[in-house]
Tab-separated table of C-alpha atoms in Angstrom:
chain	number	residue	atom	x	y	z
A	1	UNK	CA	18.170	18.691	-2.181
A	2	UNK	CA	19.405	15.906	-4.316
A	3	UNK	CA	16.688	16.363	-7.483
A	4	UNK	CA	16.055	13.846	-10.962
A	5	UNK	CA	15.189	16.232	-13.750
A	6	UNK	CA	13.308	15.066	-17.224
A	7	UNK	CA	11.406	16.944	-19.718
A	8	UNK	CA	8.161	16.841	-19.186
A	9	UNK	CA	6.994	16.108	-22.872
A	10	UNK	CA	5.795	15.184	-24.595
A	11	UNK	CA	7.802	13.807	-26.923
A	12	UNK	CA	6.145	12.660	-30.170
A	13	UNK	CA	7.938	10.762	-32.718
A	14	UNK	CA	7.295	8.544	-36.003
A	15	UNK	CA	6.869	4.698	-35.666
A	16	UNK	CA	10.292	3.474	-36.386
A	17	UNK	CA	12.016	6.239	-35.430
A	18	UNK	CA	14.754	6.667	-32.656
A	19	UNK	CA	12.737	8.194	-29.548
A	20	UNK	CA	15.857	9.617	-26.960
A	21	UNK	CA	14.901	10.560	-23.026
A	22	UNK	CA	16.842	12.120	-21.180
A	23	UNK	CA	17.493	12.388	-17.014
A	24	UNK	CA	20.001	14.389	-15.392
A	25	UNK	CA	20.638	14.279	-12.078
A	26	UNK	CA	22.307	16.756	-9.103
A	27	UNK	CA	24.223	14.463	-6.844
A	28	UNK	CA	27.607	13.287	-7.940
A	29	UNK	CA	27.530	10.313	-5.559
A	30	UNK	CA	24.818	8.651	-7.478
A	31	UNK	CA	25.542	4.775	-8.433
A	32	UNK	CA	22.422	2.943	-9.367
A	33	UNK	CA	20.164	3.954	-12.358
A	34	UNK	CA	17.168	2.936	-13.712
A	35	UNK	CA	14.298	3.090	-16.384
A	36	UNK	CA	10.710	2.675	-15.620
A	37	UNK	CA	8.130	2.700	-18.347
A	38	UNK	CA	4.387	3.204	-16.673
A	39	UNK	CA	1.047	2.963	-18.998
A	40	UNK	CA	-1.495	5.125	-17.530
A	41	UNK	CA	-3.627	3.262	-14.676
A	42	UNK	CA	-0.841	0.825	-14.484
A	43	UNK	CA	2.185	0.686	-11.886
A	44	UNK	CA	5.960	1.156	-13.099
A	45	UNK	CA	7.708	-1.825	-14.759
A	46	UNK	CA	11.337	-1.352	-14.989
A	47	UNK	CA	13.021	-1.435	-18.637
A	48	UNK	CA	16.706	-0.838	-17.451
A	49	UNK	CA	19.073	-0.609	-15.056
A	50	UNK	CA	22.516	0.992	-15.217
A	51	UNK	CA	25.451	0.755	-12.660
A	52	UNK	CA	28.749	2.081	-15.020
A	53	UNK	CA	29.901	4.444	-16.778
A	54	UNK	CA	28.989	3.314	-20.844
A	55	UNK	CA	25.910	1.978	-23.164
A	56	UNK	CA	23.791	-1.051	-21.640
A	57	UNK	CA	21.838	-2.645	-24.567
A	58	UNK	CA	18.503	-4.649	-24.387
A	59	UNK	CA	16.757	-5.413	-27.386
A	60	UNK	CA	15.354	-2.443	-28.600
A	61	UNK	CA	16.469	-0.372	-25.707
A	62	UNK	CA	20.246	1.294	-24.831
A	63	UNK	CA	20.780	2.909	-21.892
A	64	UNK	CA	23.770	5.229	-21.851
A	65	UNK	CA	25.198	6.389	-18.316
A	66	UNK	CA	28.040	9.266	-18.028
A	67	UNK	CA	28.866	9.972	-14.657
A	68	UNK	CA	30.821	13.174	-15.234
A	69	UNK	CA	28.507	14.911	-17.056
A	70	UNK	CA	25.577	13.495	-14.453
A	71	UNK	CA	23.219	12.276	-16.574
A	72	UNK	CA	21.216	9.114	-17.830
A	73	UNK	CA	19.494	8.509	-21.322
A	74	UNK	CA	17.756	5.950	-22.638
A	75	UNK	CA	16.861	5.275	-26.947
A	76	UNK	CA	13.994	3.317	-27.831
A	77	UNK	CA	15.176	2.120	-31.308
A	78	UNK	CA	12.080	1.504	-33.893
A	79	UNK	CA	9.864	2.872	-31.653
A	80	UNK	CA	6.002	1.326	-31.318
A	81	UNK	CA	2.864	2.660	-30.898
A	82	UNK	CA	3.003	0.527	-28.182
A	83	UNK	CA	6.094	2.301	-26.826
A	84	UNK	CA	3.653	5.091	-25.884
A	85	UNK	CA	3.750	5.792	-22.316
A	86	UNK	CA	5.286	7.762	-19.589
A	87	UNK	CA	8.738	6.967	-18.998
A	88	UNK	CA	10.696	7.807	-15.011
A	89	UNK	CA	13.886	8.029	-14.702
A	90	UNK	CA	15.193	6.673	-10.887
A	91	UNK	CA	18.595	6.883	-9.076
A	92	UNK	CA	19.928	5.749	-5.651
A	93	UNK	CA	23.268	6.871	-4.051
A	94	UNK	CA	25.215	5.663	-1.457
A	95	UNK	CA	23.784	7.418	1.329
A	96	UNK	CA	20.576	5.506	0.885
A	97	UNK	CA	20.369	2.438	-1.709
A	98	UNK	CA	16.877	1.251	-0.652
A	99	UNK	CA	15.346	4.824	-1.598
A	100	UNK	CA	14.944	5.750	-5.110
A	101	UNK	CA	15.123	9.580	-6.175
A	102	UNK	CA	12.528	9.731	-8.960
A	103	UNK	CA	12.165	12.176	-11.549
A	104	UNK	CA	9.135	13.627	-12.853
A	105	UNK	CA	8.761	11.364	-15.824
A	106	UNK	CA	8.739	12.206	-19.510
A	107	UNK	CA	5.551	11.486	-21.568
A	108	UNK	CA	6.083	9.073	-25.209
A	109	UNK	CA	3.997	9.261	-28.014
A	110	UNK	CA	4.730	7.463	-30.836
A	111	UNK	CA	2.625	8.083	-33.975
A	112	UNK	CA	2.266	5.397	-36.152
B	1	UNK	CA	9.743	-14.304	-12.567
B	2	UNK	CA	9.821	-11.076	-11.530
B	3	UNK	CA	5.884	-11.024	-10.217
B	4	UNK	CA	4.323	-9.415	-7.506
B	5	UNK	CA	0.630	-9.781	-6.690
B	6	UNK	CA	-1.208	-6.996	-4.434
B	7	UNK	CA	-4.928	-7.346	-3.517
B	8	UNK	CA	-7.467	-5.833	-3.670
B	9	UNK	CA	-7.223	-4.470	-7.318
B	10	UNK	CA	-9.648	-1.846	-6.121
B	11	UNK	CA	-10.700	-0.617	-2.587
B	12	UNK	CA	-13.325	2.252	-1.688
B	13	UNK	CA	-13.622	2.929	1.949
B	14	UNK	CA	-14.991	5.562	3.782
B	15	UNK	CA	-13.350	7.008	6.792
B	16	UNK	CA	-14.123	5.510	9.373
B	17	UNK	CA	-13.262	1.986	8.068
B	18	UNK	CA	-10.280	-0.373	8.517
B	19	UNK	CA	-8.829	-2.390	5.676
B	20	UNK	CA	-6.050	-4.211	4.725
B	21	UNK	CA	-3.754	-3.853	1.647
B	22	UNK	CA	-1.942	-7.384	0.651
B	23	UNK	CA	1.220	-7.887	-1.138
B	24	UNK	CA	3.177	-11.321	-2.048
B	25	UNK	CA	6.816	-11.925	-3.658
B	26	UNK	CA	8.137	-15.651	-4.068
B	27	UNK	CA	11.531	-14.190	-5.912
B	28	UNK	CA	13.535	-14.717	-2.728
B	29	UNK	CA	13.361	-10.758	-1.947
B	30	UNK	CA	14.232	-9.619	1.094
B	31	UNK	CA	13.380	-6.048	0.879
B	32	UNK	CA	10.123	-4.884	0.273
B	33	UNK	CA	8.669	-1.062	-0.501
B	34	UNK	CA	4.908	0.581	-0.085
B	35	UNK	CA	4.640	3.780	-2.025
B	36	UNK	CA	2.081	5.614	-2.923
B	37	UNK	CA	1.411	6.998	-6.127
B	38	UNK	CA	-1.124	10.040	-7.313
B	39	UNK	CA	-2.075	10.946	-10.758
B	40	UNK	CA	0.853	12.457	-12.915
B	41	UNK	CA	3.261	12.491	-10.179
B	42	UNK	CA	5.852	9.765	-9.484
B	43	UNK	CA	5.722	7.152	-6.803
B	44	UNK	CA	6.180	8.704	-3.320
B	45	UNK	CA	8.519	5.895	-0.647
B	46	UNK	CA	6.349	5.245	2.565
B	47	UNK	CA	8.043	2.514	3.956
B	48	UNK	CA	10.811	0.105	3.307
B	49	UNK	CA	11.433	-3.492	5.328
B	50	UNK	CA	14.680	-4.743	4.891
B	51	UNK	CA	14.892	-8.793	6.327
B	52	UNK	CA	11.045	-8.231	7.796
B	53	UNK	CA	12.292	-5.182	9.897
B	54	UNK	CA	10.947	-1.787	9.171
B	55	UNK	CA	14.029	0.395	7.959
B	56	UNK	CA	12.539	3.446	6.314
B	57	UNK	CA	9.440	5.214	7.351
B	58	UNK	CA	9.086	8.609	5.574
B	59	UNK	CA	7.466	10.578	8.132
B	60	UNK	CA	3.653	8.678	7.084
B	61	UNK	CA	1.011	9.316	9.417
B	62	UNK	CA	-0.002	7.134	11.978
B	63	UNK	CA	-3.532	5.937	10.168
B	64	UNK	CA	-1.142	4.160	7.775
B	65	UNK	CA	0.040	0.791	9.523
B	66	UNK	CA	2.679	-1.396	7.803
B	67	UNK	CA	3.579	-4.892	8.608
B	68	UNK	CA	5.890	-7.357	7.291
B	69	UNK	CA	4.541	-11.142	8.774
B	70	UNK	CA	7.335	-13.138	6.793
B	71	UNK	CA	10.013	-12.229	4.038
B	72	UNK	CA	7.060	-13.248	1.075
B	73	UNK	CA	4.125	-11.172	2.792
B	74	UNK	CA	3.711	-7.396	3.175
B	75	UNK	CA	0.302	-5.957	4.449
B	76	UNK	CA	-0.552	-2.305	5.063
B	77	UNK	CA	-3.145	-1.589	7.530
B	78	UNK	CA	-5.567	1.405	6.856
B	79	UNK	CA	-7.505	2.926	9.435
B	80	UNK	CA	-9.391	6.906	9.815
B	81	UNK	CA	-8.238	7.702	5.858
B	82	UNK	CA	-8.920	10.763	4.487
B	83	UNK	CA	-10.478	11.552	0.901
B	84	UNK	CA	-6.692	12.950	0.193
B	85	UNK	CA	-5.272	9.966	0.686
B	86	UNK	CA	-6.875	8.445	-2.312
B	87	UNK	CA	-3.926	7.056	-4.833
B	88	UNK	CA	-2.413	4.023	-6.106
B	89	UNK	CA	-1.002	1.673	-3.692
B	90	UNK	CA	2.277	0.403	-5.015
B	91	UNK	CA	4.475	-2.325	-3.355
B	92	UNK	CA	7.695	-3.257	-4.656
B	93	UNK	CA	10.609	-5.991	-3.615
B	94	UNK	CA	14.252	-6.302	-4.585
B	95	UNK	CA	17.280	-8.090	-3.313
B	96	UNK	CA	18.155	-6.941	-0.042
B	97	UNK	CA	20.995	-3.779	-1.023
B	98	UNK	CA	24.395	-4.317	-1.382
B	99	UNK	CA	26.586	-1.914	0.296
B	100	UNK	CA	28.314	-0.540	-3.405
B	101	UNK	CA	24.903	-0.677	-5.079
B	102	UNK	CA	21.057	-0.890	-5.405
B	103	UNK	CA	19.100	-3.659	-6.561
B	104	UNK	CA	15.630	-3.324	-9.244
B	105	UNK	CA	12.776	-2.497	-7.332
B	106	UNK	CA	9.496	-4.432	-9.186
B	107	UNK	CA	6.432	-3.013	-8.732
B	108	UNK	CA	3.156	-4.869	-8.294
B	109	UNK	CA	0.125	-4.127	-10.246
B	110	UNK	CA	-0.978	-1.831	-7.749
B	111	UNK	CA	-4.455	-0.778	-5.406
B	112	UNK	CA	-6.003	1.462	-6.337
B	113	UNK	CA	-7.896	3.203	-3.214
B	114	UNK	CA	-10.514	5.055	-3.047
B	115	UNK	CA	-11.804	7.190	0.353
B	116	UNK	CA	-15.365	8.763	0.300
């Protein structure tokens, strides 16, 4: 069973801090990675995506992929109260690259 | 842009109705996703049509009716629901997949359903 773990949360941290989530995932084959960031009532919008091995940098947002070690982060530098939200991690392989493997999400708060 | 639009917004029907869900990309997608989504849990694949052919269908049941008219339209066709069957609605397009990776998936705004 090919399974996307995250801490549930949540994770509460100061405005302005450095929030850090955190995905790991149980098949090696994996090659496409992504961020979603959902408000509640509202669908997923997608924050990052990932293909290689390294740190992918957008704005305020880094994703850092390491295929050996099978996992996926993402830091939310100077985090927002608007930042709060619940954030899913998602990864394809290459047995199936139209179906994402979602994990359970982990829940942001971010105080001000 | 990276929009796509799903109507209704809302949608209660009891069970013996039939309605329609609506979805429209104009990003030049050619695959396009229904999922269905309940509270605290992560969108659940239904079905996926890759160049307006159905490719994926994860074992939904039958009162669930999908149907792709042209590479910007997806409906989904709702018929005998149950009250468990009450969720968000998701669709979501992306390039077509490559063979070495996956393309983003973007999500609509969603419908949210409601079966009494």
């Amino acid at each position: 069973q090919k399974e996307v773990e995250q801490n549930s949360g949540p994770l509460s941290v100061p405005e302005g801090a450095i929030a850090s989530l955190n995905c790991t995932y149980s098949d090696r084959v994996s090659q496409s990675f992504f961020w979603y960031r959902q408000y509640s009532g509202k669908s997923p919008e997608l924050i990052m995506s990932i293909y290689s091995n390294g740190d992918k940098e957008d704005g305020r947002f880094t994703a850092q992929l390491n295929k050996a070690s099978q996992y996926v982060s993402l830091l939310i530098r100077d985090s927002q109260p608007s930042d709060s939200a619940t954030y899913l991690c998602a990864v394809t392989n290459a047995g199936n690259n139209r179906k994402l493997i979602w994990g359970l999400g982990t829940s942001l708060a971010v105080n001000p | 842009d990276t929009e796509v639009t799903q109507t209704p917004k809302h949608l209660v029907m009891g069970m013996t109705n039939k309605k329609s869900l609506k979805c429209e990309q104009h990003m030049g997608h050619r695959a396009m996703y229904w999922y269905k989504q309940k509270a605290k849990k992560p969108p659940e694949l239904m079905f996926v049509y890759s160049y307006e052919k159905l490719s994926i269908n994860e074992s939904v049941p039958s009162r669930f009716s999908p149907e792709c008219p042209n590479s910007s339209l997806l409906n989904l066709h709702l018929h005998a629901l149950q009250p468990e069957d009450s969720a968000l609605y998701l669709c979501a397009s992306s390039l077509s997949p490559a063979r070495d990776r996956a393309h983003e998936q973007y999500f609509g705004p969603g419908t949210r359903l409601t079966v009494t």
